[in-house]
Short mmCIF file of C-alpha atoms in Angstrom, two decimals:
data_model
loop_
_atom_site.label_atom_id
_atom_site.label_comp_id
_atom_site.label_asym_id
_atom_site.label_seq_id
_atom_site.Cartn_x
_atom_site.Cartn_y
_atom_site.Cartn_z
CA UNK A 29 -5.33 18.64 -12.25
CA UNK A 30 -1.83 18.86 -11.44
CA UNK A 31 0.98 17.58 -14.14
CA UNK A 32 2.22 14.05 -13.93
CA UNK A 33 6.04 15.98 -13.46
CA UNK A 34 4.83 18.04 -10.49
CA UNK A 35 3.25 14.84 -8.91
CA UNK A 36 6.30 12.87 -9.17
CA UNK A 37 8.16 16.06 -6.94
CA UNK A 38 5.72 16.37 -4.46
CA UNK A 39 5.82 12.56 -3.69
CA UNK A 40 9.91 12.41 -3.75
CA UNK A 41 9.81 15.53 -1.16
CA UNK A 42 10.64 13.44 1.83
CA UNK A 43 9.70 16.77 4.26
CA UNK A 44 6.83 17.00 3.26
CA UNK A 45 5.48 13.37 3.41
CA UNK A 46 6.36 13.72 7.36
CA UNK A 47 4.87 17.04 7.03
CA UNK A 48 1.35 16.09 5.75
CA UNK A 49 1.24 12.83 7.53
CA UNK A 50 1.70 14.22 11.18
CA UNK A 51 -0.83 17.30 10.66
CA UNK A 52 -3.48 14.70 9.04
CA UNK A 53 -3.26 12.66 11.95
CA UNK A 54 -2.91 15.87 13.98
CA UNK A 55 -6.40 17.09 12.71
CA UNK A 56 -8.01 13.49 13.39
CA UNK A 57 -7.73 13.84 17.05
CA UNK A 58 -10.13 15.84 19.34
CA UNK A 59 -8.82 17.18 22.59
CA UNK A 60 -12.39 15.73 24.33
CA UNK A 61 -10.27 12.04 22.72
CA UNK A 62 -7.11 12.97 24.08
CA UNK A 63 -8.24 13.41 27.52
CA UNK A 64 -7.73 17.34 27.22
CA UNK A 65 -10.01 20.07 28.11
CA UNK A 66 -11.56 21.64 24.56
CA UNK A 67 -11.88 25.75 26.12
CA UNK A 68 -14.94 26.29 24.20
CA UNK A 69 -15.92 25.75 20.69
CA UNK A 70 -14.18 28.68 19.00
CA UNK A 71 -11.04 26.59 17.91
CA UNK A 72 -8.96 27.39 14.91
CA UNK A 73 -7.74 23.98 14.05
CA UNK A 74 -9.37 21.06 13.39
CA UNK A 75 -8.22 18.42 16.02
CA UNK A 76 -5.26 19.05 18.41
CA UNK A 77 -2.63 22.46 18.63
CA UNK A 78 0.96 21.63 18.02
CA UNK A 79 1.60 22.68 21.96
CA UNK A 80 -1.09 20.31 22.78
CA UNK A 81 0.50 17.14 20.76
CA UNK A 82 3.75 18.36 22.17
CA UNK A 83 1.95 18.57 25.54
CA UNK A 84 1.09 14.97 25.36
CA UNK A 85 4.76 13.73 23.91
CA UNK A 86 6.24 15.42 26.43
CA UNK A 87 8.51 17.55 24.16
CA UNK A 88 9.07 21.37 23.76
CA UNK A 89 6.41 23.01 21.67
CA UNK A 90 9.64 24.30 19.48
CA UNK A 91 10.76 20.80 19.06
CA UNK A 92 7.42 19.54 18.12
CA UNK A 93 7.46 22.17 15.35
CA UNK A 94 10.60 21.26 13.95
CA UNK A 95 9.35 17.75 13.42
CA UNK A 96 6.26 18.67 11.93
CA UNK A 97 8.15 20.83 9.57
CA UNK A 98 9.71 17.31 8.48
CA UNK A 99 12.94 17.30 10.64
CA UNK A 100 12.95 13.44 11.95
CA UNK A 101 16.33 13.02 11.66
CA UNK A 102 18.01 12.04 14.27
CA UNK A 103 14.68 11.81 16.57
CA UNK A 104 15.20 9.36 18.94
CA UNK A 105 12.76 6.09 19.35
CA UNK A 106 11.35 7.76 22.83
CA UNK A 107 10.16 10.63 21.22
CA UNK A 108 8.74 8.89 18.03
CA UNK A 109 6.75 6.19 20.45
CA UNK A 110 5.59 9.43 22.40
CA UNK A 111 4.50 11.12 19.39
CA UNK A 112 2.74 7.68 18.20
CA UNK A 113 1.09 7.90 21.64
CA UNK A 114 -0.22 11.07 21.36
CA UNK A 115 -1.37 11.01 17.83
CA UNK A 116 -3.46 8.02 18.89
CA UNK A 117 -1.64 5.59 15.69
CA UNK A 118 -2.09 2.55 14.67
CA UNK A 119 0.48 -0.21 14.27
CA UNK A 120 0.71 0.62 10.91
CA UNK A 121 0.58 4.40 11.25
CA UNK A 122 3.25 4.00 13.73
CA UNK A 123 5.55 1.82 11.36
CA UNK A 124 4.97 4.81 8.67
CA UNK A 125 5.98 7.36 11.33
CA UNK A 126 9.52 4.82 12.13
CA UNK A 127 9.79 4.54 7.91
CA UNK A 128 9.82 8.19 7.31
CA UNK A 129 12.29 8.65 10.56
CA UNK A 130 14.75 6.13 9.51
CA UNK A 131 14.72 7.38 5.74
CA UNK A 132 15.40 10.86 6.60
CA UNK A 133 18.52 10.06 8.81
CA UNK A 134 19.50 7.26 5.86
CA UNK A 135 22.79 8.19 4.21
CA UNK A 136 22.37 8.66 0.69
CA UNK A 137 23.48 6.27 -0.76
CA UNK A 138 21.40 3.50 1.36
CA UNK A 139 18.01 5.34 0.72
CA UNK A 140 16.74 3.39 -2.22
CA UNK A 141 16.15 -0.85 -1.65
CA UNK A 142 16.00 -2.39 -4.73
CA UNK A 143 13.80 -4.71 -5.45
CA UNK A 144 14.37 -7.69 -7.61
CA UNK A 145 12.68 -7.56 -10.97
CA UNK A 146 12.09 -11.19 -11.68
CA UNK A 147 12.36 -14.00 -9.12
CA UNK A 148 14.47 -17.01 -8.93
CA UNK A 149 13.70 -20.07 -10.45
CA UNK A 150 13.15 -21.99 -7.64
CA UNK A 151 10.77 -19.74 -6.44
CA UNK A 152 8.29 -20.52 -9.40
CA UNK A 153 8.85 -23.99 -9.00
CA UNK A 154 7.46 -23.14 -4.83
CA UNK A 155 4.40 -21.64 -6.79
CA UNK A 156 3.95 -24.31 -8.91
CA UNK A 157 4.02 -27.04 -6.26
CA UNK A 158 1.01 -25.17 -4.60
CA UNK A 159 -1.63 -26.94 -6.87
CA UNK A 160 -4.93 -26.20 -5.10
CA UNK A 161 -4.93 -22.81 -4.33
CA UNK A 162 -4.06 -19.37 -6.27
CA UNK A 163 -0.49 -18.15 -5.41
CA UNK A 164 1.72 -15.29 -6.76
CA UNK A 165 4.10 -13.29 -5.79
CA UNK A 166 4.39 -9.64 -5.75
CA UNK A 167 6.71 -6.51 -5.12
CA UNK A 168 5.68 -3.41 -2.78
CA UNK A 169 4.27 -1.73 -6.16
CA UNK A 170 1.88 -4.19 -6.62
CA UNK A 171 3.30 -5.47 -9.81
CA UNK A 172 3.13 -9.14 -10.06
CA UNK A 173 5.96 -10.98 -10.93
CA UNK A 174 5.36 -14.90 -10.74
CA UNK A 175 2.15 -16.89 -10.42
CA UNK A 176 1.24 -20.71 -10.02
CA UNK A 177 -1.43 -21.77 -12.58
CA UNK A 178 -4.22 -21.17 -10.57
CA UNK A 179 -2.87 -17.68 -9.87
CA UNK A 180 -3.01 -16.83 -13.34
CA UNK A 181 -6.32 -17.94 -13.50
CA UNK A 182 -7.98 -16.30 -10.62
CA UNK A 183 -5.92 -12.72 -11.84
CA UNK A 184 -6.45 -13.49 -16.06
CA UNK A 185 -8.65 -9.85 -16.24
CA UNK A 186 -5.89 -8.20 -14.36
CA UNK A 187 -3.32 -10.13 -16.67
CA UNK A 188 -5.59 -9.51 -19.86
CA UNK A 189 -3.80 -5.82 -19.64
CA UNK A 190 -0.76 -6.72 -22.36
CA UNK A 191 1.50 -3.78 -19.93
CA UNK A 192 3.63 -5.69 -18.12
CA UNK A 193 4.50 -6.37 -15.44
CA UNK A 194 1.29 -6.70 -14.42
CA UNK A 195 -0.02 -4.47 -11.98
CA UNK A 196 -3.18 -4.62 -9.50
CA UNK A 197 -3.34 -1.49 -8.31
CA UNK A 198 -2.51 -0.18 -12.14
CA UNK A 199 -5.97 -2.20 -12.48
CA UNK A 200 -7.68 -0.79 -9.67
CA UNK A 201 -7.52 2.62 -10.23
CA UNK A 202 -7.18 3.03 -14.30
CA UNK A 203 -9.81 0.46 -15.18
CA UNK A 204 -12.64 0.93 -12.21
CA UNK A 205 -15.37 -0.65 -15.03
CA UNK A 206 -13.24 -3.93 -14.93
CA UNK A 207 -11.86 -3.76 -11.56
CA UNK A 208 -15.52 -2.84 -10.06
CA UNK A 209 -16.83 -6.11 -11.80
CA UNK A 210 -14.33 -8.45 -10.06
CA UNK A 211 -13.87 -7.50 -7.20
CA UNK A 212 -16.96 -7.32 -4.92
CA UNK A 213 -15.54 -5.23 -2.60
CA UNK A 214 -13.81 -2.39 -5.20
CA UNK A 215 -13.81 0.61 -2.91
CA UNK A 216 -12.28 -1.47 -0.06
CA UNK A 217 -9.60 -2.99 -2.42
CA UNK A 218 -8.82 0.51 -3.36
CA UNK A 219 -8.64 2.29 -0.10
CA UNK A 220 -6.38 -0.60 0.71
CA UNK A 221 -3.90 -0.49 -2.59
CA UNK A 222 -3.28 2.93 -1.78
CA UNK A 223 -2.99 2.68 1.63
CA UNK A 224 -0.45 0.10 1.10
CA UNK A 225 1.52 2.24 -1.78
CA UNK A 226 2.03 4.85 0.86
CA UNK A 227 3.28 2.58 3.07
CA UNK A 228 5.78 1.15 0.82
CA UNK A 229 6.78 5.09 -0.39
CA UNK A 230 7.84 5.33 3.55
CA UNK A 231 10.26 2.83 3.41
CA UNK A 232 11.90 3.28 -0.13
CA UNK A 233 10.80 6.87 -0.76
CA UNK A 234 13.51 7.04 -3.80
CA UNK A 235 12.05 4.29 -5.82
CA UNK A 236 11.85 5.74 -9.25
CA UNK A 237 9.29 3.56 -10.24
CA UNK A 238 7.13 3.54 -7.32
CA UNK A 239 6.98 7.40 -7.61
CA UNK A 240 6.40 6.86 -11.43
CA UNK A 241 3.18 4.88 -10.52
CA UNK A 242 1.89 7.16 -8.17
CA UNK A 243 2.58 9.72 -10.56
CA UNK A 244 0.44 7.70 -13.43
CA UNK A 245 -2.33 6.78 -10.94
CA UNK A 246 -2.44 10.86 -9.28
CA UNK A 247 -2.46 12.09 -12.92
CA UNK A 248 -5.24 9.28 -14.46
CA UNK A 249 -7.55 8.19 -11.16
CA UNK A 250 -9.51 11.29 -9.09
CA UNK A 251 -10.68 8.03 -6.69
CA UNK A 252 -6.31 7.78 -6.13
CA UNK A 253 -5.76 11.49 -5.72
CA UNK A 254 -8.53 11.28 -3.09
CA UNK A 255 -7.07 8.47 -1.18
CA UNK A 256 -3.63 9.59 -1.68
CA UNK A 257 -4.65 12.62 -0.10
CA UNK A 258 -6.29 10.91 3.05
CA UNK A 259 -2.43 9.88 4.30
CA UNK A 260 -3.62 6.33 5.15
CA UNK A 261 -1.25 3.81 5.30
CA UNK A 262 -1.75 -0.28 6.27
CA UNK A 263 0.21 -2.91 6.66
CA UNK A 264 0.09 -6.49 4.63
CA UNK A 265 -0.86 -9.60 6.63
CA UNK A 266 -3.87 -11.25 5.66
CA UNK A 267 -7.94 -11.12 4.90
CA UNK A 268 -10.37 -11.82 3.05
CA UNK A 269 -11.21 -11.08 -0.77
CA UNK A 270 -14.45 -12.06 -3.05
CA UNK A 271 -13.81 -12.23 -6.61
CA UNK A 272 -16.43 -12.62 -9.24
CA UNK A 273 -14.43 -14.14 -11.87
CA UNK A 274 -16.04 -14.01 -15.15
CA UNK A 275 -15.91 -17.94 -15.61
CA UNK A 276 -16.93 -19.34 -12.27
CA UNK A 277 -18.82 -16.64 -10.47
CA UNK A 278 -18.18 -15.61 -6.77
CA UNK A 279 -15.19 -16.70 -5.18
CA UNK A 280 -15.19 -15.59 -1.30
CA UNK A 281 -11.27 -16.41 -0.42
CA UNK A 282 -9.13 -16.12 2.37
CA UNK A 283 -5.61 -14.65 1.92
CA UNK A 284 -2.58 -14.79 3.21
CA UNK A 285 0.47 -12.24 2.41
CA UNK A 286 3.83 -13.36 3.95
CA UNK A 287 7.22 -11.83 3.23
CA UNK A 288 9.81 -13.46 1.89
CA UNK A 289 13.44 -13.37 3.93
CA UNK A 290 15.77 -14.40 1.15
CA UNK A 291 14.23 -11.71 -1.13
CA UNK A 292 13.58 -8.37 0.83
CA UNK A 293 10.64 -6.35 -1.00
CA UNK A 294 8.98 -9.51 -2.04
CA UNK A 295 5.71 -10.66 -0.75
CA UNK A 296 4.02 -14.44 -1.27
CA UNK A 297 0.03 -14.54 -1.10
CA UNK A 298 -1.80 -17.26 -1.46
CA UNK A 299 -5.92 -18.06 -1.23
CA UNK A 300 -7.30 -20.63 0.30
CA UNK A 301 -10.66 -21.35 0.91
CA UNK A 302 -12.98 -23.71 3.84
CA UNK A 303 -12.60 -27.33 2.60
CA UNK A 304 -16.26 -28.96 1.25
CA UNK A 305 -17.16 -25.59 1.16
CA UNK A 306 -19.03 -23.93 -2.29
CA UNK A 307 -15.98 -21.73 -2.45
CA UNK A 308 -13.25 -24.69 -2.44
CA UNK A 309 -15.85 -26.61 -5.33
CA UNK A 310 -15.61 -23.03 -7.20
CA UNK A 311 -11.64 -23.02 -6.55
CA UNK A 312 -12.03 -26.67 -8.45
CA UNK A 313 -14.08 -25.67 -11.32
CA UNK A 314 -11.52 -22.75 -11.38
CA UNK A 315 -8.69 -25.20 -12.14
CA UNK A 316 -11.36 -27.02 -14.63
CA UNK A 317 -11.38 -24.11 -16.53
CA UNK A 318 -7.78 -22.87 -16.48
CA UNK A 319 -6.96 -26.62 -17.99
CA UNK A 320 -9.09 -26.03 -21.29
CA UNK A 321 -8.09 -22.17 -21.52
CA UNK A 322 -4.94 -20.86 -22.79
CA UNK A 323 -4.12 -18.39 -20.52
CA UNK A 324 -1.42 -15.89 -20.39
CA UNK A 325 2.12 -17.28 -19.66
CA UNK A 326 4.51 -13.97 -20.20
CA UNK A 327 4.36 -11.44 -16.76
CA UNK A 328 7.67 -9.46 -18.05
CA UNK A 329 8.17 -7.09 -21.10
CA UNK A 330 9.68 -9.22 -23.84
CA UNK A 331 13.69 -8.79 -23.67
CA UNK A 332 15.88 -7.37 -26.33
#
């Protein structure tokens, strides 16, 4: 098992994030899917040759090199839509592929977006005017930072962790007994926390503590280290997600995560569920049982 110091290295290495993510998604691809002729089965790699990706981009086989080696600077949006092209990506794949490109051209001194800590008042006072469904909002780490009532209902095992602030994909990964119990789908909630931590290390790949949390969760989870390793990345939008909530049993919700423009880095989600549906009664006796419970009200570290 590698040391939680030599984690925390590998992920701020910039060259090779690009590095590992473009010969992953390299390897995925057959020739037979890229409309290229295989020559036999005696092949060295696994998926496509550099010469053939650059083949397909429409760039040098030297230049193609260079960028695998991690060199994105300075690559023009052509070439990086090419490259998408060939390498067959996703939308979120190719937003990873922009991320990296932009950060390794960024001065400095602009690398690192901060993200607010705590949120504005009138922000809670949005969350608490959404009465009849669960809403929080959350950073690009996954910590939570603010929650309506029913929020901290539907979340109290994730809360019932006294480390704040609160973190989900802290829950996930270093207490799979817990996490496994309340959420029905764990292994897709995992592959998807990850996924979604990479894609946040794209855009703010200096973030001490988001490299401090992948750190903790490479060092503490194998399931992370495996998924870490897989390069996926996906974006935030909306789902589904079935919670069986100690209380009130299965609760099959929709979600829906939408960023906030006055604070960048923040997302709001909120879950809703079909009206006269068992779900929405379940969302009621939810709110039932919040009212006679005294759940926990602090999501920071006590000041001072």
């Amino acid at each position: 098992m590698r040391a939680y110091g030599e984690w925390m290295t590998a992920t701020l290495d910039l060259r090779t994030e690009i590095r590992e993510f473009l010969r992953s998604h390299r390897a995925r691809i057959t020739p037979e899917m890229a409309g290229l002729p295989a020559y036999g089965c005696n092949r060295r790699v696994k998926g496509l040759r550099r010469e053939e990706v650059a083949l397909l981009a429409g760039v040098s086989v030297e230049y193609y090199v260079r960028i695998e080696r991690g060199a994105l600077a300075g690559t023009s949006e052509g070439v990086l839509d090419a490259l998408a092209s060939a390498l067959q990506l996703n939308e979120a794949e190719r937003d990873h592929l922009f991320h990296l490109a932009r950060q390794s051209g960024a001065p400095n001194g602009r690398r690192h977006r901060k993200t607010p800590a705590t949120v504005r008042p009138v922000l809670q006072e949005v969350l608490d005017a959404i009465t009849r469904a669960p809403a929080l909002i959350r950073n690009g780490r996954y910590d939570v930072l603010a929650m309506n009532h029913l929020g901290r209902a539907l979340y109290s095992p994730v809360l019932a962790d006294p480390r704040r602030p609160a973190n989900t994909a802290r829950f996930v990964y270093l207490n799979p007994s817990e996490a496994e119990k309340v959420f029905v789908d764990y292994d897709q909630v995992a592959r998807n926390a990850a996924a979604m931590l990479r894609m946040e290390l794209g855009r703010n790949p200096h973030d001490e503590e988001l490299i401090a949390l992948v750190g903790e969760l490479s060092t503490c989870s194998d399931l992370f280290r495996q998924q870490w390793a897989s390069q996926d990345v996906r974006l935030k939008g909306y789902g589904s997600k079935r919670v069986n909530h100690p209380a009130v049993g299965l609760l099959d919700l929709n979600f829906e995560s939408m960023d906030l423009p006055t604070e960048p880095g923040l997302q709001l989600n909120v879950y809703t569920a079909p009206a006269g549906g068992p779900d929405a009664d379940n969302l009621v006796l939810l709110a039932s049982w919040a009212s006679e419970e005294t759940l926990a009200t602090e999501l920071h570290a006590p000041s001072g």
